[in-house]
PDB file of C-alpha atoms in Angstrom:
ATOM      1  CA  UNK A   5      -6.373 -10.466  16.185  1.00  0.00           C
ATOM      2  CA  UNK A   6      -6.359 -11.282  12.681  1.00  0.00           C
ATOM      3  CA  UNK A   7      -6.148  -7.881  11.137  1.00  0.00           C
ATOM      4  CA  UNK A   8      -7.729  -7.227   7.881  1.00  0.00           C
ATOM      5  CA  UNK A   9      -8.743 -10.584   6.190  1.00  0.00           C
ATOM      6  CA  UNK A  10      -9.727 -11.002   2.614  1.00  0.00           C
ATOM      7  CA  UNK A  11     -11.546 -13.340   0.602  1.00  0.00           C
ATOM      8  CA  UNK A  12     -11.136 -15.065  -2.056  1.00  0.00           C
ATOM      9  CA  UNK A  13      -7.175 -15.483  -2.308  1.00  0.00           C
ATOM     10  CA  UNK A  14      -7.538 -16.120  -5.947  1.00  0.00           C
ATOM     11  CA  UNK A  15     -10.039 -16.244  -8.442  1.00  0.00           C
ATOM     12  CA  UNK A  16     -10.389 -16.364 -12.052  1.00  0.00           C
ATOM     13  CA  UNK A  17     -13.480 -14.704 -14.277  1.00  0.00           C
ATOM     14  CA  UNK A  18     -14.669 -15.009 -17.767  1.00  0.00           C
ATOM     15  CA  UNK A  19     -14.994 -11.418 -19.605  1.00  0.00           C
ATOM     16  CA  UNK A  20     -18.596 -10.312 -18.610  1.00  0.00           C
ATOM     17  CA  UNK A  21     -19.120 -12.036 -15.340  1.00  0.00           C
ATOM     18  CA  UNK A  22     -19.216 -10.767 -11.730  1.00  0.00           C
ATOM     19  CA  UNK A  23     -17.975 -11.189  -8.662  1.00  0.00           C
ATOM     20  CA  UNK A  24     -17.515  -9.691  -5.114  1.00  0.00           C
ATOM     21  CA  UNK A  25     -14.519  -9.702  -3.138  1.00  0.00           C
ATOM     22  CA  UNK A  26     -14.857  -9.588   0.523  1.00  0.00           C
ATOM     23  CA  UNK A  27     -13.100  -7.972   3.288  1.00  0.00           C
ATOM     24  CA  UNK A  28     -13.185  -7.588   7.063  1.00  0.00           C
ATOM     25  CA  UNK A  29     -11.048  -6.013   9.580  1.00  0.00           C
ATOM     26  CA  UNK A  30     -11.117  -6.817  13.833  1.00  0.00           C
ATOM     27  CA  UNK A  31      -9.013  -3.340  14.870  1.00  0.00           C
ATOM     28  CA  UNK A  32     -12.279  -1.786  15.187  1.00  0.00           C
ATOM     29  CA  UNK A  33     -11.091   0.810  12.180  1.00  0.00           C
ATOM     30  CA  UNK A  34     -13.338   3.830  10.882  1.00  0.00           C
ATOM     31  CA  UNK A  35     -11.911   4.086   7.605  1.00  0.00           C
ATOM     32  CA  UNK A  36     -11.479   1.192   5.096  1.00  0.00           C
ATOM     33  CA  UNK A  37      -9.757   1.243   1.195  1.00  0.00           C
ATOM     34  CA  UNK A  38      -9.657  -1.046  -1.403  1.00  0.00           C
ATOM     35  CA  UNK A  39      -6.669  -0.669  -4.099  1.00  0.00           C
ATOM     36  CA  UNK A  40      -5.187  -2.676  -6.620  1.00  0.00           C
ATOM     37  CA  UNK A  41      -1.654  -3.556  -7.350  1.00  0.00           C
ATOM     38  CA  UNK A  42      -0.225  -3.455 -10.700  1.00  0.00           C
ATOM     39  CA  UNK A  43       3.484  -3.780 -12.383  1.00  0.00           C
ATOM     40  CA  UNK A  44       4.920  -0.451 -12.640  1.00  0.00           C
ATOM     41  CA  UNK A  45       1.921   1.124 -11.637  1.00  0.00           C
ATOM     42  CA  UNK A  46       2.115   1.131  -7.945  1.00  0.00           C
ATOM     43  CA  UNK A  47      -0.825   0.660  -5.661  1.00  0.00           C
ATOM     44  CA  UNK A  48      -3.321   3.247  -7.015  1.00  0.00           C
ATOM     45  CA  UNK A  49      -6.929   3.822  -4.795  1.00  0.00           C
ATOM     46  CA  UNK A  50     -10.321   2.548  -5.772  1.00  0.00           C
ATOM     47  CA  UNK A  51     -12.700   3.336  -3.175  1.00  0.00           C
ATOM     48  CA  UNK A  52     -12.351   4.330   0.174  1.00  0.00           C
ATOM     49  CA  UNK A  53     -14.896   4.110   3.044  1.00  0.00           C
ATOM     50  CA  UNK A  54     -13.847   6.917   5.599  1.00  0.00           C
ATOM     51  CA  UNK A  55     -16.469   5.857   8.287  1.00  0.00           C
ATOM     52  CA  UNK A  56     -19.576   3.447   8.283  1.00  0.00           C
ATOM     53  CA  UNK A  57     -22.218   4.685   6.136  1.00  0.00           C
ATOM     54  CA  UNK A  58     -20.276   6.738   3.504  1.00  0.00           C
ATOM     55  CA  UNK A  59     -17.705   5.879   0.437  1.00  0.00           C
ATOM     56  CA  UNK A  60     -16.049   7.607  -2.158  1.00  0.00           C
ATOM     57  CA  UNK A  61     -14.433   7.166  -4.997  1.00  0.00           C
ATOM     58  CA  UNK A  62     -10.261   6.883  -5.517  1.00  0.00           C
ATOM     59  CA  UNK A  63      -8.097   7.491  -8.920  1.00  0.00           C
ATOM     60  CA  UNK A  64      -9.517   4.874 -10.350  1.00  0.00           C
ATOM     61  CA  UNK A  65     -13.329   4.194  -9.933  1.00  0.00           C
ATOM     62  CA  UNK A  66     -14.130   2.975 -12.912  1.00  0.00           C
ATOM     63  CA  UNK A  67     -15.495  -0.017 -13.705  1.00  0.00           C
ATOM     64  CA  UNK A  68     -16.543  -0.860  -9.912  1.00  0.00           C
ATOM     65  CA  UNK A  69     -18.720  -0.479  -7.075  1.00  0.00           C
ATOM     66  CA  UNK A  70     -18.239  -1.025  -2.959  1.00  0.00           C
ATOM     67  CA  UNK A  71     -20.878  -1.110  -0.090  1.00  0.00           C
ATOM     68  CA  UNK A  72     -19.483  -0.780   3.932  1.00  0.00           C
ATOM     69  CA  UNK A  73     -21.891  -3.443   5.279  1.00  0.00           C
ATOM     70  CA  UNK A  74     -21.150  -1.995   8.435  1.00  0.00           C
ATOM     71  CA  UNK A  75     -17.974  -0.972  10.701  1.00  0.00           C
ATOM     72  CA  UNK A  76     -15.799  -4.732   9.717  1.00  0.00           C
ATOM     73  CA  UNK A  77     -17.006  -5.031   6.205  1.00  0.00           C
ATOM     74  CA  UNK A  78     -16.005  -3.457   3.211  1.00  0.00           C
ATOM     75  CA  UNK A  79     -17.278  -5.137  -0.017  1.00  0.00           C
ATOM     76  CA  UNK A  80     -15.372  -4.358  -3.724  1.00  0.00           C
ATOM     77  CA  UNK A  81     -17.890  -5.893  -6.283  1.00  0.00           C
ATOM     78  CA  UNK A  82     -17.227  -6.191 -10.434  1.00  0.00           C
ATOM     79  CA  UNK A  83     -20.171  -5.835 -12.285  1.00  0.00           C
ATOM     80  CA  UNK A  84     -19.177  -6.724 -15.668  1.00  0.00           C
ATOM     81  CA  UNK A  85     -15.286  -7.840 -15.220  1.00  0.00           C
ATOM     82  CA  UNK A  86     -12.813  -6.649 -18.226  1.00  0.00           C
ATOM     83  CA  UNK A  87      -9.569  -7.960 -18.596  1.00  0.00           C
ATOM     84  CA  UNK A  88      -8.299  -5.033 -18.037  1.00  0.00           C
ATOM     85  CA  UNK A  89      -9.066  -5.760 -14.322  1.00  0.00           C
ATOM     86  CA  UNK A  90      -6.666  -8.127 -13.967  1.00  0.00           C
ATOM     87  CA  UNK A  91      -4.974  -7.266 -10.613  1.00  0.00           C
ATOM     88  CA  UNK A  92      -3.873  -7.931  -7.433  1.00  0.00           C
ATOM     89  CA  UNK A  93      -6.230  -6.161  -5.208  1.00  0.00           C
ATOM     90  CA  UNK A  94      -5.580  -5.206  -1.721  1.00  0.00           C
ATOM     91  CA  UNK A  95      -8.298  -4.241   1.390  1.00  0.00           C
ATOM     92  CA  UNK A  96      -6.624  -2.011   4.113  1.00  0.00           C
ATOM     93  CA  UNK A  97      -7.830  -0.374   7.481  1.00  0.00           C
ATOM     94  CA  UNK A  98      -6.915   2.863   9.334  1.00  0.00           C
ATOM     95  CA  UNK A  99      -7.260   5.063  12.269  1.00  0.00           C
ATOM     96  CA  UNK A 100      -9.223   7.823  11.424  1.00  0.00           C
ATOM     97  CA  UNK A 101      -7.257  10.642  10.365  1.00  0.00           C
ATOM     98  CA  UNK A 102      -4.006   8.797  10.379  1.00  0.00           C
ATOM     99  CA  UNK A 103      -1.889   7.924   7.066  1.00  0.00           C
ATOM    100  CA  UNK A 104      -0.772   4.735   7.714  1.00  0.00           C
ATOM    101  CA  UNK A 105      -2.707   1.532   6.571  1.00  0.00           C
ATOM    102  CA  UNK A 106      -2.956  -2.047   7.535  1.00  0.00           C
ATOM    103  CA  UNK A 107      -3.260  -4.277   4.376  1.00  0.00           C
ATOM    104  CA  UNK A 108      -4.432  -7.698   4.162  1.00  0.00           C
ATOM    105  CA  UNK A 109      -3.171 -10.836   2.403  1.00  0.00           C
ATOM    106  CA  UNK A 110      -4.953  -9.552  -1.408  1.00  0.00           C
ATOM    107  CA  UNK A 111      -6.811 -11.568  -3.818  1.00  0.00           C
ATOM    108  CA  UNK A 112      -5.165 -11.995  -7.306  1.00  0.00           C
ATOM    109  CA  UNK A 113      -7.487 -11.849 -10.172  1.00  0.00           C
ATOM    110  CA  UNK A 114      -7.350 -13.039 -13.528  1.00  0.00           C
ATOM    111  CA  UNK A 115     -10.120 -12.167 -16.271  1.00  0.00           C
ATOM    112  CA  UNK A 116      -9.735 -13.853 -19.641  1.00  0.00           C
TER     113      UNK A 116
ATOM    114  CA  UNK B   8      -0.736  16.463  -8.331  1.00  0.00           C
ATOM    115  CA  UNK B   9       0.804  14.603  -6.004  1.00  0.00           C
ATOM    116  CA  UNK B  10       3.769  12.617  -7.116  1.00  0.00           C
ATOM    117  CA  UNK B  11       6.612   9.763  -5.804  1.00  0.00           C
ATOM    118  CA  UNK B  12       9.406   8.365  -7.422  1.00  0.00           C
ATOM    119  CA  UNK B  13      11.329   5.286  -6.324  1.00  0.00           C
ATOM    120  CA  UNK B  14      15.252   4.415  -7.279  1.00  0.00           C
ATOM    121  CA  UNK B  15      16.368   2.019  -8.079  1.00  0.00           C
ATOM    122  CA  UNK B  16      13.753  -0.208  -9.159  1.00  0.00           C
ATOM    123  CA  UNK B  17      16.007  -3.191  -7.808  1.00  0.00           C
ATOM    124  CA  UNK B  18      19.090  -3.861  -6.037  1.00  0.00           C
ATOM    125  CA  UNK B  19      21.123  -6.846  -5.424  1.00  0.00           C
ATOM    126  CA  UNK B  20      23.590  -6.490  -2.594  1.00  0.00           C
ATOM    127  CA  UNK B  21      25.984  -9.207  -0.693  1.00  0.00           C
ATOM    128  CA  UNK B  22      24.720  -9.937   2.995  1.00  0.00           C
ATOM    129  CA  UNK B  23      26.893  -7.591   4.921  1.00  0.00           C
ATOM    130  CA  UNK B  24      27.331  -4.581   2.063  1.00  0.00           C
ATOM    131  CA  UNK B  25      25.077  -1.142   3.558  1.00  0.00           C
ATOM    132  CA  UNK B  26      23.086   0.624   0.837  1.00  0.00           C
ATOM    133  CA  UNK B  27      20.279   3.411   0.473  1.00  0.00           C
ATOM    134  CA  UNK B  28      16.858   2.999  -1.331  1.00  0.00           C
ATOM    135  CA  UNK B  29      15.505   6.684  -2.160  1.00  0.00           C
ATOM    136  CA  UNK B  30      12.591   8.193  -2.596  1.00  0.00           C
ATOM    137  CA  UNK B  31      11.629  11.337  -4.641  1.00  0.00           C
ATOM    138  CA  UNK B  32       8.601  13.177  -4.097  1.00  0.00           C
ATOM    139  CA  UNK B  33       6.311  16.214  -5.263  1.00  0.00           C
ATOM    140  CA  UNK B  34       3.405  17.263  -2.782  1.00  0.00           C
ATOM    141  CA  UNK B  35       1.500  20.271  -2.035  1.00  0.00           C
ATOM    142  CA  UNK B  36       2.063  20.500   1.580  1.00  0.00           C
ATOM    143  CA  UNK B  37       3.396  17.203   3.001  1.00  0.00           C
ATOM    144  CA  UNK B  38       1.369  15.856   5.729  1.00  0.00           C
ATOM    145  CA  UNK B  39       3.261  12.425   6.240  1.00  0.00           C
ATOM    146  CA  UNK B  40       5.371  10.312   4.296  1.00  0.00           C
ATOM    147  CA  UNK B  41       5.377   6.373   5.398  1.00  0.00           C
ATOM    148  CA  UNK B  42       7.609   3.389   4.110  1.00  0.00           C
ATOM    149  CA  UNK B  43       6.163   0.044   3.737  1.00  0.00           C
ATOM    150  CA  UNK B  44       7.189  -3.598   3.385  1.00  0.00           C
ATOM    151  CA  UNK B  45       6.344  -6.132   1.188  1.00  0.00           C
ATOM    152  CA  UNK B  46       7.017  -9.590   0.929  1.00  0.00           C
ATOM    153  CA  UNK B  47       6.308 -11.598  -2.149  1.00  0.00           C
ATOM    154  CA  UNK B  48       2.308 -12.940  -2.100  1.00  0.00           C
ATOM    155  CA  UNK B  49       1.202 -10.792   0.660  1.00  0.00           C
ATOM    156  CA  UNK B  50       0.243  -7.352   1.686  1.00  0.00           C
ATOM    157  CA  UNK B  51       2.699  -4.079   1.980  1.00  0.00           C
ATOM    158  CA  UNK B  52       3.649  -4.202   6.195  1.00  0.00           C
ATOM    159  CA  UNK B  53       3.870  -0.564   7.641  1.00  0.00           C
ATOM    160  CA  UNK B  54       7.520   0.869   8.376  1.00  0.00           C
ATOM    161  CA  UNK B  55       7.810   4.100   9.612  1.00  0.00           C
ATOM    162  CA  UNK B  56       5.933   7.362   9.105  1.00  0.00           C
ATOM    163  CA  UNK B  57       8.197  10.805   9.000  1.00  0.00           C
ATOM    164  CA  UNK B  58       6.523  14.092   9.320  1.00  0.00           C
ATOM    165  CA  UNK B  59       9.133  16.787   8.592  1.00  0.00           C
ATOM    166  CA  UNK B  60      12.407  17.508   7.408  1.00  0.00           C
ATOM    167  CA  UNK B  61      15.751  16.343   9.606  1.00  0.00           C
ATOM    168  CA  UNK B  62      13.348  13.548  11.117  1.00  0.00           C
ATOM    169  CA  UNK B  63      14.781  10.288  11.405  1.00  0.00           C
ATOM    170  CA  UNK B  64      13.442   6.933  12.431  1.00  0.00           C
ATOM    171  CA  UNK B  65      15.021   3.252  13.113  1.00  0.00           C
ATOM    172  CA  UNK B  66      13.619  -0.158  13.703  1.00  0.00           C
ATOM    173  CA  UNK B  67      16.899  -2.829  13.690  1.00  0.00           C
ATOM    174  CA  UNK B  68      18.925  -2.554  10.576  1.00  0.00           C
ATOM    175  CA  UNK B  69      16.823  -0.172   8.752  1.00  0.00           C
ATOM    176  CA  UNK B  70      16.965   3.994   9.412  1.00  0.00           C
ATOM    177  CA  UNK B  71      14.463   6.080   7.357  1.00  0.00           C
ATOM    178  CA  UNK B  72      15.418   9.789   6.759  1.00  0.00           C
ATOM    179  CA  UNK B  73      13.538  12.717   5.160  1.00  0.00           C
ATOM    180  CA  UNK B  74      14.473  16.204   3.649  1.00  0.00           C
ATOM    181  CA  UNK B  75      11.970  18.551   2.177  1.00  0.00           C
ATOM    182  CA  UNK B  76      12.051  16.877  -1.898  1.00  0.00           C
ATOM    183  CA  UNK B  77      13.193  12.701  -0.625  1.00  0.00           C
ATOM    184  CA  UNK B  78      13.879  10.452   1.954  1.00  0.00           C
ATOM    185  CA  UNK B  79      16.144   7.753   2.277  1.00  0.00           C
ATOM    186  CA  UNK B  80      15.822   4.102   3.470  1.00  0.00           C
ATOM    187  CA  UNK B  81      19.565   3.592   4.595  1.00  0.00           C
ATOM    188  CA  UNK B  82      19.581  -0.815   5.195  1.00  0.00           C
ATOM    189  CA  UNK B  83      22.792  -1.532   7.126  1.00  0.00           C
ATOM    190  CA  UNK B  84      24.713  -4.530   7.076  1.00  0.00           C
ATOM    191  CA  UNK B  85      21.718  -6.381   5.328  1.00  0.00           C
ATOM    192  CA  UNK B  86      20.551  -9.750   5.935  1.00  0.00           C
ATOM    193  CA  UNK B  87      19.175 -12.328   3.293  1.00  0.00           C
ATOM    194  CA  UNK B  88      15.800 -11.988   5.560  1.00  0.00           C
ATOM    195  CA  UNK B  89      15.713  -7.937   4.296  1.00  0.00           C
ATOM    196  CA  UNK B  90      14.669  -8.979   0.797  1.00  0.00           C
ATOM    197  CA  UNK B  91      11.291  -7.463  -0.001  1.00  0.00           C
ATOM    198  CA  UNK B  92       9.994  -4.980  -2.106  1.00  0.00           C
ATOM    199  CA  UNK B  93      10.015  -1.466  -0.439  1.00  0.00           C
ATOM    200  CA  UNK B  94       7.229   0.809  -0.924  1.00  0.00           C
ATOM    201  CA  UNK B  95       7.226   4.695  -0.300  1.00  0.00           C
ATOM    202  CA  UNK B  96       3.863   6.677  -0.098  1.00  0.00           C
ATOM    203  CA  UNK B  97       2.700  10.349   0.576  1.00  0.00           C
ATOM    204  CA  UNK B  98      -0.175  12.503   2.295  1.00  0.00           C
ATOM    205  CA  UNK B  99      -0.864  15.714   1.739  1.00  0.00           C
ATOM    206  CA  UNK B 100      -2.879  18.040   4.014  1.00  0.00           C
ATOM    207  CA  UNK B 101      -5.139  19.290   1.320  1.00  0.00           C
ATOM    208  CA  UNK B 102      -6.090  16.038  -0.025  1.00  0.00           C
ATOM    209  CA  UNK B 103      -9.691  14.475   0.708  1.00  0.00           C
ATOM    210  CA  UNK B 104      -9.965  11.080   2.259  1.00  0.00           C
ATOM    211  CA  UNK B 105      -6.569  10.665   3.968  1.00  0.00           C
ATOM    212  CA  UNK B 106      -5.720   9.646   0.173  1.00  0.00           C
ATOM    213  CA  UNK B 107      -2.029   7.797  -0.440  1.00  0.00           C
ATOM    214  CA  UNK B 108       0.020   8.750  -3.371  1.00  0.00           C
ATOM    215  CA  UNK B 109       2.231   5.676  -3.545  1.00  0.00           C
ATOM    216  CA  UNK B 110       5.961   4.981  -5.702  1.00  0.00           C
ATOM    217  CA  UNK B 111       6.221   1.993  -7.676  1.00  0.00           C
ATOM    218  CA  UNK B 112       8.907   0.360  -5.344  1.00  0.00           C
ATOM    219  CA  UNK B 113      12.215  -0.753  -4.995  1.00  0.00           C
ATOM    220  CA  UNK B 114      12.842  -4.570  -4.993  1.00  0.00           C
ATOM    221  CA  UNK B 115      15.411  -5.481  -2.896  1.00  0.00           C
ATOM    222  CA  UNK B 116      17.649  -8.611  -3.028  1.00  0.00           C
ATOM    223  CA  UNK B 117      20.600  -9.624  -0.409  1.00  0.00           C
ATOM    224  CA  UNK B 118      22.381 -12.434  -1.469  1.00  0.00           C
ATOM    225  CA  UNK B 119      24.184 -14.696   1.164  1.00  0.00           C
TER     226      UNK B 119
END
């Protein structure tokens, strides 16, 4: 099993431009999340998925959208990427109804 | 709102010399509190999960503990292999989503 894979590792955007970043997981998972990672900040919540077919939003919406192409696939897309974005951003997978996560690798961003 | 606290942000310790890593938290009725792992470039690795007070939980040189305001990740006789960044996070019952409330980490380097 691979887990919860992500796509791209690392990528780096021009202020204005968009991008997707992709994620699947193979643990057969209802819920999915996508957070991002910054210094001092801690990993904070962007969107969550609980089970196919619905999302919601985390602290910090903002900024971003996320579609669950079905029960594997949980998409994080930037619209109009700020610098402020800059991140390391990090896919995970649960159980339903359980606390723990599984993360996968992340994909660092940089937006100049 | 929920909150967690981490202490010390880092710690350097000789292979060999036992230390604790703590973790402060405020939560309207705790649900589950879990430690994580993570290793520079890649994803915070799942630990333990403690439910209540007086529980306790071990997996090779680390022992997790939790009272009703912190827990404690007790490392003894560390090796240079332990050096990571340790995350604590929190769930609360009445929160929607299964939503983590995660610390900012303590860094952790063992020296050989």
């Amino acid at each position: 099993n691979a887990g919860v894979t992500q796509t791209p590792k690392f990528q780096v955007l021009k202020t204005g431009q968009s991008m997707t970043l992709q994620c699947a997981q193979d643990m057969n998972h209802n819920s999915m999340y996508w957070y991002r990672q910054d210094p001092g900040m801690g990993l904070r919540l962007i969107y969550y998925s609980a089970s196919e077919g619905t999302t919601d939003k985390g602290e910090v919406p903002n900024g971003y959208n996320v579609s669950r192409l079905n029960k594997r696939e949980f998409s994080l897309r930037l619209e109009s990427a700020a610098p402020s974005q800059t991140s390391v951003y990090f896919c995970a997978s649960s159980e339903a109804g359980l606390g723990y996560r599984y993360f996968g690798p992340g994909t660092r961003l940089l937006v100049l | 709102e929920d909150q967690v606290t981490q202490s010390p942000e880092a710690l350097r310790l000789q292979e060999g010399e036992s230390s604790s890593l703590n973790c402060s938290y405020t939560v309207s009725g705790l649900r589950g509190l879990f430690w994580y792992r993570q290793d520079p470039g890649k994803g915070p690795e799942f630990l333990f999960t403690l439910y209540s007070a007086g529980e306790e939980k071990e997996k090779e040189r680390l022992k997790a503990t939790l009272t009703k305001k912190e827990s404690f990740l007790h490392i003894t006789a560390p090796k240079p292999e332990d050096s990571a960044t340790y995350l604590c996070a929190v769930q609360a019952w009445n929160n929607a989503g299964n939503m983590l409330t995660f610390g900012g980490g303590t860094r952790l380097m063992v020296k050989p």
